[in-house]
Coordinates of C-alpha atoms and ligand atoms in Angstrom, one line a residue:
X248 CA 13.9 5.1 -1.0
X249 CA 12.6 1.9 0.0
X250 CA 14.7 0.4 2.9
X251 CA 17.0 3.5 3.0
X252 CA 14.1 5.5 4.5
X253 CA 14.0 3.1 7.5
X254 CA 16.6 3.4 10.9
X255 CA 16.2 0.1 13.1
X256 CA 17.9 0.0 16.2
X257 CA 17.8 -4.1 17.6
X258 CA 16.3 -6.6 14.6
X259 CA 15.2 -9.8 14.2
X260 CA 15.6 -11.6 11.3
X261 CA 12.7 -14.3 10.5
X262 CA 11.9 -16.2 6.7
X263 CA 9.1 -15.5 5.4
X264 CA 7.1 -18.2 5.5
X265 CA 7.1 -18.0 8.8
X266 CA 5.9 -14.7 9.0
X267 CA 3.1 -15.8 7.4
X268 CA 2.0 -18.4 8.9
X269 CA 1.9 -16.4 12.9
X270 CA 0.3 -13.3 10.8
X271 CA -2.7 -15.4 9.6
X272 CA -3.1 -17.1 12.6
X273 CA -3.3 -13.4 14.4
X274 CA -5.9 -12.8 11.8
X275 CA -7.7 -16.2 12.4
X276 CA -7.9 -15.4 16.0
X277 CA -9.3 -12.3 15.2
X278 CA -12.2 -14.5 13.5
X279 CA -11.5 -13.9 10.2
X280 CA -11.6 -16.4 7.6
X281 CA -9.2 -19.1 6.1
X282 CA -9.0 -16.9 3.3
X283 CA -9.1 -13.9 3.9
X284 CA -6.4 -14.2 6.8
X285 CA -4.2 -15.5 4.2
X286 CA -5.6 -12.5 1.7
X287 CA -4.5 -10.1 4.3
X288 CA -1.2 -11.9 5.8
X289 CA 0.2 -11.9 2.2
X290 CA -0.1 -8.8 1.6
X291 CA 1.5 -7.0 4.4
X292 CA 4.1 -9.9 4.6
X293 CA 4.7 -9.0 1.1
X294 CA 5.1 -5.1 1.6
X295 CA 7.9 -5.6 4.0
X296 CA 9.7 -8.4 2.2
X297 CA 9.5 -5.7 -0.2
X298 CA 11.3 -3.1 2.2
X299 CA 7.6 -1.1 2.5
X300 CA 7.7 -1.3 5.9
X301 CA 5.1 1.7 6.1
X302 CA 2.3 -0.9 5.1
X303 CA 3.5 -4.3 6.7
X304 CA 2.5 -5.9 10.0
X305 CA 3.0 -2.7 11.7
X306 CA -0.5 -1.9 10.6
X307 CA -2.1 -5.3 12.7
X308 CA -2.5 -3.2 15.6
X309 CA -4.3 -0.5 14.1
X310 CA -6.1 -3.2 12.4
X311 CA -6.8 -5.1 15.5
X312 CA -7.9 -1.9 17.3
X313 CA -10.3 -1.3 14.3
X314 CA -12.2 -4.7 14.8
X315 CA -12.4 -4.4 18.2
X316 CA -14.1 -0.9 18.4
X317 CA -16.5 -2.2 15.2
X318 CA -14.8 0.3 12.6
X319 CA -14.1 -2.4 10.4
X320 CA -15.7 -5.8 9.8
X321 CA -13.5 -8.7 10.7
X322 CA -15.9 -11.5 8.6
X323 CA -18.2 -8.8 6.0
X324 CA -17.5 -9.6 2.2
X325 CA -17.3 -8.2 -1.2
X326 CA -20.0 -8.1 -4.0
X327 CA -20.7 -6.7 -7.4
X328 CA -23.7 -4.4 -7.1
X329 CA -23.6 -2.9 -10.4
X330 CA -22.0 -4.3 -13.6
X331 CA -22.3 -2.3 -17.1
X332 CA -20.0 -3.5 -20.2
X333 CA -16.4 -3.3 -18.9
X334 CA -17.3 -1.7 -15.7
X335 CA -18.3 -2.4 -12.4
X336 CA -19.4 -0.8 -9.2
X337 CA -18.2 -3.1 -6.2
X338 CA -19.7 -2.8 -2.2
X339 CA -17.1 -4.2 0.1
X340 CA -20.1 -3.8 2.6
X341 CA -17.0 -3.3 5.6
X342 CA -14.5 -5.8 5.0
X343 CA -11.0 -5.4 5.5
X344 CA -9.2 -3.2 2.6
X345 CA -7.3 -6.1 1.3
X346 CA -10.3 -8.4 1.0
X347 CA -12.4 -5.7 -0.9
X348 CA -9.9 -4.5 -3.4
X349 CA -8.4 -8.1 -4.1
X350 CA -11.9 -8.8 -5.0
X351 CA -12.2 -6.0 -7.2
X352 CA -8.9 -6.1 -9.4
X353 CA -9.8 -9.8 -10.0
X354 CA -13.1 -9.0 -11.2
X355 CA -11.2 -6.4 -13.7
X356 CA -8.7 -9.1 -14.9
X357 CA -11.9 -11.1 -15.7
X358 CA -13.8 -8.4 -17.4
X359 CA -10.3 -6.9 -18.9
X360 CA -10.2 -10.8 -20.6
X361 CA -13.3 -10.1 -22.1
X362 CA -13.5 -6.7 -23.0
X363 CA -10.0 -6.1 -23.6
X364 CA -10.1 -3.2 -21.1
X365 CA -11.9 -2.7 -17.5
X366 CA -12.7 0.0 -14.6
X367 CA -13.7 -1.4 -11.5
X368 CA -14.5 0.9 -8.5
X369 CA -15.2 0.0 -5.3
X370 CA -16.8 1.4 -2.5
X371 CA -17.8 1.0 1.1
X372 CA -14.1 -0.4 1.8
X373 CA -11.2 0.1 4.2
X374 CA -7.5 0.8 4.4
X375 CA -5.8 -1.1 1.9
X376 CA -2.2 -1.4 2.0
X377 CA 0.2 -1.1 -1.1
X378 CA -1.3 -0.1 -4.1
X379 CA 1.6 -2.0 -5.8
X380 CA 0.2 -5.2 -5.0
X381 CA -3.0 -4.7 -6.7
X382 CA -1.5 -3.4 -10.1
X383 CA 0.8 -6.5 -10.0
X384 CA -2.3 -8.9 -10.0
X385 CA -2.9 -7.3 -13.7
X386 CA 0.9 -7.5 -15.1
X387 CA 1.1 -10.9 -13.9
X388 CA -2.0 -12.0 -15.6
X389 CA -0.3 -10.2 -18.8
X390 CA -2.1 -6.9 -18.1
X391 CA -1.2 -3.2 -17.0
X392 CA -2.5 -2.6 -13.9
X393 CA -3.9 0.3 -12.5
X394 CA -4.8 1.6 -9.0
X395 CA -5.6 4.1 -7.1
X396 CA -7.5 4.7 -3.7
X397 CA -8.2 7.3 -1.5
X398 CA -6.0 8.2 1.8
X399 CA -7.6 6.9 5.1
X400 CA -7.0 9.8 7.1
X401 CA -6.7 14.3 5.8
X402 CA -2.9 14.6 5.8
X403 CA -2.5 17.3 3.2
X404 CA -3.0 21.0 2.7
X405 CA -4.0 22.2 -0.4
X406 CA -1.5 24.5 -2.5
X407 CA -1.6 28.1 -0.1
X408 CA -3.8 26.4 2.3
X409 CA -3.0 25.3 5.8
X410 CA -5.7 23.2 6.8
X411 CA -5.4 19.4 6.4
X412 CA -8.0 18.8 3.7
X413 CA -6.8 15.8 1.7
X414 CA -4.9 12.9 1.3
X415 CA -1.5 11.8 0.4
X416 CA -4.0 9.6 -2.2
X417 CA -1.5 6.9 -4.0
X418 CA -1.8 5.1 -7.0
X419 CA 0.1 2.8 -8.8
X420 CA 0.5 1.4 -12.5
X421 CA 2.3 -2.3 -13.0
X422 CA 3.9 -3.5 -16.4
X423 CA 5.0 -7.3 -17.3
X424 CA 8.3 -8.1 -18.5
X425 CA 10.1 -10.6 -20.5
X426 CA 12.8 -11.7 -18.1
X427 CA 13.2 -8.8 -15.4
X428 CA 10.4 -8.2 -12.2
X429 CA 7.5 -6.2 -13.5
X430 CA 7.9 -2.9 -13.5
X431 CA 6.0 -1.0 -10.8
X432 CA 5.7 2.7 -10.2
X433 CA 3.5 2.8 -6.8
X434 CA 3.5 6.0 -5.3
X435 CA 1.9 8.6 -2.4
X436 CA 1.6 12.0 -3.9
X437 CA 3.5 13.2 -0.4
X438 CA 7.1 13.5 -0.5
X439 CA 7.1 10.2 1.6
X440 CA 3.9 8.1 2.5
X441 CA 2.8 8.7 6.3
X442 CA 3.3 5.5 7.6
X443 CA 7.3 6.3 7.4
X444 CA 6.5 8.7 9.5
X445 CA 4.6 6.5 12.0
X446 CA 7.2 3.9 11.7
X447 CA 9.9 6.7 12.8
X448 CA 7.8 7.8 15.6
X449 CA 7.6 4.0 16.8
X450 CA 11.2 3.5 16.7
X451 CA 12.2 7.2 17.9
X452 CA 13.8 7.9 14.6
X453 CA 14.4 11.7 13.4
X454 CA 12.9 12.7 10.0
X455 CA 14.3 14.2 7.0
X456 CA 12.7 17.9 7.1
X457 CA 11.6 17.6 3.9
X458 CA 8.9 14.9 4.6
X459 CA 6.4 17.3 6.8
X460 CA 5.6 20.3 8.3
X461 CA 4.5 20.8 12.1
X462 CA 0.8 21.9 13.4
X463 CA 2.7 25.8 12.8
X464 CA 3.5 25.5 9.0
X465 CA 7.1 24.5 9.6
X466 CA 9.8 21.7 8.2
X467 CA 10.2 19.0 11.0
X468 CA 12.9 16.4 11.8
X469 CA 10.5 15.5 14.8
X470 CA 8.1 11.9 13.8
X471 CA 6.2 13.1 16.6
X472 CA 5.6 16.3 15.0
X473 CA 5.6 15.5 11.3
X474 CA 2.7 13.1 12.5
X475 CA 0.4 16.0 13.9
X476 CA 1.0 18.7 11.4
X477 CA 1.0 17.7 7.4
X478 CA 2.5 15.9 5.3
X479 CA 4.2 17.9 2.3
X480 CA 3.2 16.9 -1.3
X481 CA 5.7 16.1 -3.5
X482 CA 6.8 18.4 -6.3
X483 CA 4.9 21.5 -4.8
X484 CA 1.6 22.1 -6.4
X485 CA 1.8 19.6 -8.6
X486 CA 1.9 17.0 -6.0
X487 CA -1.6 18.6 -4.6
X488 CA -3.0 18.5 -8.3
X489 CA -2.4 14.8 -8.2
X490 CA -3.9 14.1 -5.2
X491 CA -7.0 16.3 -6.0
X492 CA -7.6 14.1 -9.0
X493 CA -6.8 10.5 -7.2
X494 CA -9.8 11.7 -5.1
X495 CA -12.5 12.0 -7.7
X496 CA -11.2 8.5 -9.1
X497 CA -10.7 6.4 -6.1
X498 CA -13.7 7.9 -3.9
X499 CA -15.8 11.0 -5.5
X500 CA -16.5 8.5 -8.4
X501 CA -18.8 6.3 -6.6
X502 CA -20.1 8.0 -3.6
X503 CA -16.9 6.5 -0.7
X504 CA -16.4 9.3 1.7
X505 CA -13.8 12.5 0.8
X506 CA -13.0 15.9 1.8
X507 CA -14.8 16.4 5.2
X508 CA -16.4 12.9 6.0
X509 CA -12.8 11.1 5.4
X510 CA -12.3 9.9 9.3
X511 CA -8.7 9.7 11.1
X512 CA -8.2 5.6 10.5
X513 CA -5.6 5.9 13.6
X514 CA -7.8 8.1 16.2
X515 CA -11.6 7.2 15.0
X516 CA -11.2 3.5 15.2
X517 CA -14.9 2.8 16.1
X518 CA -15.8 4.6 12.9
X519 CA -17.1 3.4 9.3
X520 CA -13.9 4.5 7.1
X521 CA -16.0 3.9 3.7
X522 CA -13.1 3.9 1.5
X523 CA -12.8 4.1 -2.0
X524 CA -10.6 2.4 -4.5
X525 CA -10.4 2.1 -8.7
X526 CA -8.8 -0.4 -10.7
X527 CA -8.2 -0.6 -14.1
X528 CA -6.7 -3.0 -16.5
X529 CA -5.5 -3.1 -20.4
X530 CA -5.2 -6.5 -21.6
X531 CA -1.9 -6.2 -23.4
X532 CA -3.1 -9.1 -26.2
X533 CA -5.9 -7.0 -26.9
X534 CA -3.4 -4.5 -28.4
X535 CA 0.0 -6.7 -29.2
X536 CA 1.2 -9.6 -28.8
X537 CA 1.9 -10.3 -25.1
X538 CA 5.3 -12.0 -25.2
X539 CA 6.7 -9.3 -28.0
X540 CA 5.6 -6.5 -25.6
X541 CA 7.1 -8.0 -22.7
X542 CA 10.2 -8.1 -24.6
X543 CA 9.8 -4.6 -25.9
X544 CA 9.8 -4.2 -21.8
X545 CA 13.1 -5.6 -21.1
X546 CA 14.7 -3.3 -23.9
X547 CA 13.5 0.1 -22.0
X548 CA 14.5 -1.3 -18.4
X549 CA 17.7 -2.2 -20.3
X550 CA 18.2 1.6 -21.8
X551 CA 17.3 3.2 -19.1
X552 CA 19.5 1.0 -16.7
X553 CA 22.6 1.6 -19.3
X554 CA 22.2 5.5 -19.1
X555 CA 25.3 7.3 -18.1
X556 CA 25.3 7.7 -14.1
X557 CA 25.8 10.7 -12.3
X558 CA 29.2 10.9 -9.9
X559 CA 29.0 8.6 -7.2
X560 CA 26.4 6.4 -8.9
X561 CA 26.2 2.9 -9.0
X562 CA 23.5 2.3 -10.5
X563 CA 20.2 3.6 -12.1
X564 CA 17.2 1.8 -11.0
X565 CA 13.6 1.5 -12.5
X566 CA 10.4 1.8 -10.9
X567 CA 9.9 -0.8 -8.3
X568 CA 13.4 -2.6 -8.9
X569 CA 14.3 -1.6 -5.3
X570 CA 11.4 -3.5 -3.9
X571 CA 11.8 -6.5 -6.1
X572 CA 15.4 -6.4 -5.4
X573 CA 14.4 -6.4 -1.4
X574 CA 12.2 -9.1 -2.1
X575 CA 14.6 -11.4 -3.3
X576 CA 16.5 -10.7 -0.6
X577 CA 13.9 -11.5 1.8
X578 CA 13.3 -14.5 -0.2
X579 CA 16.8 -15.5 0.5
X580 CA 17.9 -14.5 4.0
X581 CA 14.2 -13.5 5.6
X582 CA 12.6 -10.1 6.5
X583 CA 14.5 -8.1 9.1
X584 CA 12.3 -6.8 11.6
X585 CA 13.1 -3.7 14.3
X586 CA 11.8 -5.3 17.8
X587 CA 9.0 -3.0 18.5
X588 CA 7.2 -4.0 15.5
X589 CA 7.8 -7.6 16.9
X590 CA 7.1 -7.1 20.3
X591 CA 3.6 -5.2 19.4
X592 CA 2.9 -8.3 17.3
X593 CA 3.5 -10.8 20.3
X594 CA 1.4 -8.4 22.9
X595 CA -1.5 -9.0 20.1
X596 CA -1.0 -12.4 19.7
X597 CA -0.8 -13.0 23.4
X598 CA -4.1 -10.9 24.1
X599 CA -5.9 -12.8 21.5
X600 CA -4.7 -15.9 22.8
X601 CA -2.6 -17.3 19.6
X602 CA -0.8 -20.6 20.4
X603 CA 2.4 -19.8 21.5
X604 CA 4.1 -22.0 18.6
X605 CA 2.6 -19.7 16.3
X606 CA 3.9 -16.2 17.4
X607 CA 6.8 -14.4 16.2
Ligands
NAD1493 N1 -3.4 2.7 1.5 C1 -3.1 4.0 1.7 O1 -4.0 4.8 2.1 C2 -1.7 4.5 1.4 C3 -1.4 5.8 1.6 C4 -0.1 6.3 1.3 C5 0.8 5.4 0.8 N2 0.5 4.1 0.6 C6 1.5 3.1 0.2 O2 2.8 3.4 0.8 C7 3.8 2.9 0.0 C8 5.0 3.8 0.0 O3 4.7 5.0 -0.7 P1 5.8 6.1 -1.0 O4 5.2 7.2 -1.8 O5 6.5 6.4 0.3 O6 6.8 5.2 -1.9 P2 8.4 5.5 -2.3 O7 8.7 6.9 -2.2 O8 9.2 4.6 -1.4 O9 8.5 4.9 -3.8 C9 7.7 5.5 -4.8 C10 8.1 4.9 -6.1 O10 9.4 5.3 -6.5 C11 10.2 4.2 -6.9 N3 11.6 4.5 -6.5 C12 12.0 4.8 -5.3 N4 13.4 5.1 -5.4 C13 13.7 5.0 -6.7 C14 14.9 5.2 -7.4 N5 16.0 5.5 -6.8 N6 14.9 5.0 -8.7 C15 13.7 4.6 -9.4 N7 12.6 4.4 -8.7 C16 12.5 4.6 -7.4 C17 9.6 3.0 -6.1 O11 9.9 1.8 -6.8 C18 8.1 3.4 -6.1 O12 7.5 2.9 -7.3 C19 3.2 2.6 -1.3 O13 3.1 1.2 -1.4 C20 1.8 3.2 -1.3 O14 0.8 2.5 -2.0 C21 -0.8 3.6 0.9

């Protein structure tokens, strides 16, 4: 998966760093923040370095459109409403995804340093990105991560049902390592997450007809298509299982909206999303010595990764190697763009009057 999943026609290759600095000054001409336009920038910077395209700056215009119409909160922030033991209830009270569930996996690091364990939840938030990047806050403070969140917009069918009545919810769990990238299993219970589909229909790509269904029930090759019928979970009914559970943690847990009051994020833009999310972390001392588990790490990527490969293999990968692989790629020779994601970025920077010495 990962970059495989994506057809570019014309690209443009640009470092990093300087994706990052024209993102966050998009986001400061939005009127957000210092620091939360560097919250937000990072993140989807970071989820295409990282070959998620799905979740990169692609979303900015959906953001942007979300702001505008007063769905979501450009400048509203974070705050613990309820705190018991190792738990806590968070209000993001509007603010952007990112800002809200940053907010909330650092307060579990904090309490997960006290208590040895933590669940935060959080509520009254918006589309977040990667789940990945949350769980990787815990393994690199020498923690498993957890994450999960609820799907911004009813994708899915049940199992025998035909009606869109749930999410592709993903979640995500993140280990430390010795020496190797943490290991990262981040994951939309749909065979594929939607925004590949999106990101197909923006660059006229076909489909694999394994990734959705059309508005009649049947396997599309059509973005188009895909994008107006549902999404198909992975693994049959146990894909819907997963999902159905993701739910109750990420938004039936503390009151976020699910089932029938989840809105479309890309059709309802003037709309409240009031998104759910959970984090959990273990503090690994609180169990073992850090560094020995870490090493005990490296040895199962190292097993797995000497297992004997299948004809035609190269070689076996473990969860999130792919991305950390991209990453250092990007790291090294930039993040290759397709020009429509590029050109939509410039039309937003134009309208909202970035300097031109800070656009893409
Ligand atoms: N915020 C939201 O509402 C929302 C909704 C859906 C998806 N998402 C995000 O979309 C992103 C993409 O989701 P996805 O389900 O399409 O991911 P994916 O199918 O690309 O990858 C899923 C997992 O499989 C691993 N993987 C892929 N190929 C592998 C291989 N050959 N060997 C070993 N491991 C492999 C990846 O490292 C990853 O952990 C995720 O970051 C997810 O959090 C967010």
């Amino acid at each position: 998966m990962g970059n495989a999943d994506y057809h570019f026609n014309k690209t443009m290759t640009l470092p990093i760093e300087r994706v990052l600095e024209c993102e966050e000054a998009l986001y400061r001409a939005a009127g957000m923040s210092k620091e939360d336009a560097y919250c937000v920038s990072q993140h989807l910077v970071e989820a295409d370095a990282r070959g998620v395209y799905s979740h990169g700056i692609q979303r900015s215009s959906l953001y942007f459109k979300r702001f505008e119409q007063g769905g979501t909160s450009v400048s509203a922030q974070p705050e613990i409403v309820k705190q018991f033991g190792a738990t806590a209830l968070v209000d993001g009270h509007n603010s952007m995804g990112m800002v809200a569930a940053s907010y909330g996996m650092n307060v579990a690091i904090d309490l997960a340093k006290k208590f040895g364990t933590s669940a935060v939840s959080i509520t009254g938030s918006n589309h977040f990105g990667t789940c990945a990047h949350y769980a990787e806050m815990a393994a690199n403070s020498g923690m498993i991560g957890f994450c999960w969140t609820i799907n911004a917009v009813n994708i899915m069918a049940p199992t025998g049902g035909t009606e869109r009545m749930l999410g592709n919810n993903p979640y995500a769990i993140s280990v430390p390592c010795a020496t190797k990238p943490n290991v990262v299993m981040d994951m939309a219970t749909s065979v594929v997450a939607r925004g590949k589909i999106v990101m197909a229909k923006k660059t006229h790509s076909p489909i694999p007809d394994t990734w959705a269904k059309d508005v009649n029930g049947n396997p599309t090759t059509d973005p188009e298509a895909g994008y107006l019928g549902t999404v198909q979970p992975f693994a049959g009914y146990k894909g819907y299982c997963q999902t159905f559970m993701n739910m109750v943690l990420a938004a039936v847990l503390n009151g976020s909206y699910f089932g029938p009051q989840v809105i479309d994020l890309y059709e309802e833009p003037e709309k409240i999303q009031n998104s759910g999310h959970l984090m959990q972390c273990i503090n690994i001392e609180a169990i073992d010595n850090l560094e020995a588990f870490k090493k005990r790490m490296d040895e199962v990527v190292d097993y797995i990764k000497n297992g004997r490969k299948a004809d035609g293999v190269k070689e076996i990968f473990v969860p999130g190697e792919i991305e950390a692989n991209n990453l250092k790629k990007a790291k090294a020779e930039g993040i290759v763009y397709p020009m429509e994601v590029i050109m939509e970025n410039r039309a937003l920077a134009e309208k909202y009057n970035v300097p031109e010495a800070l656009r893409l």
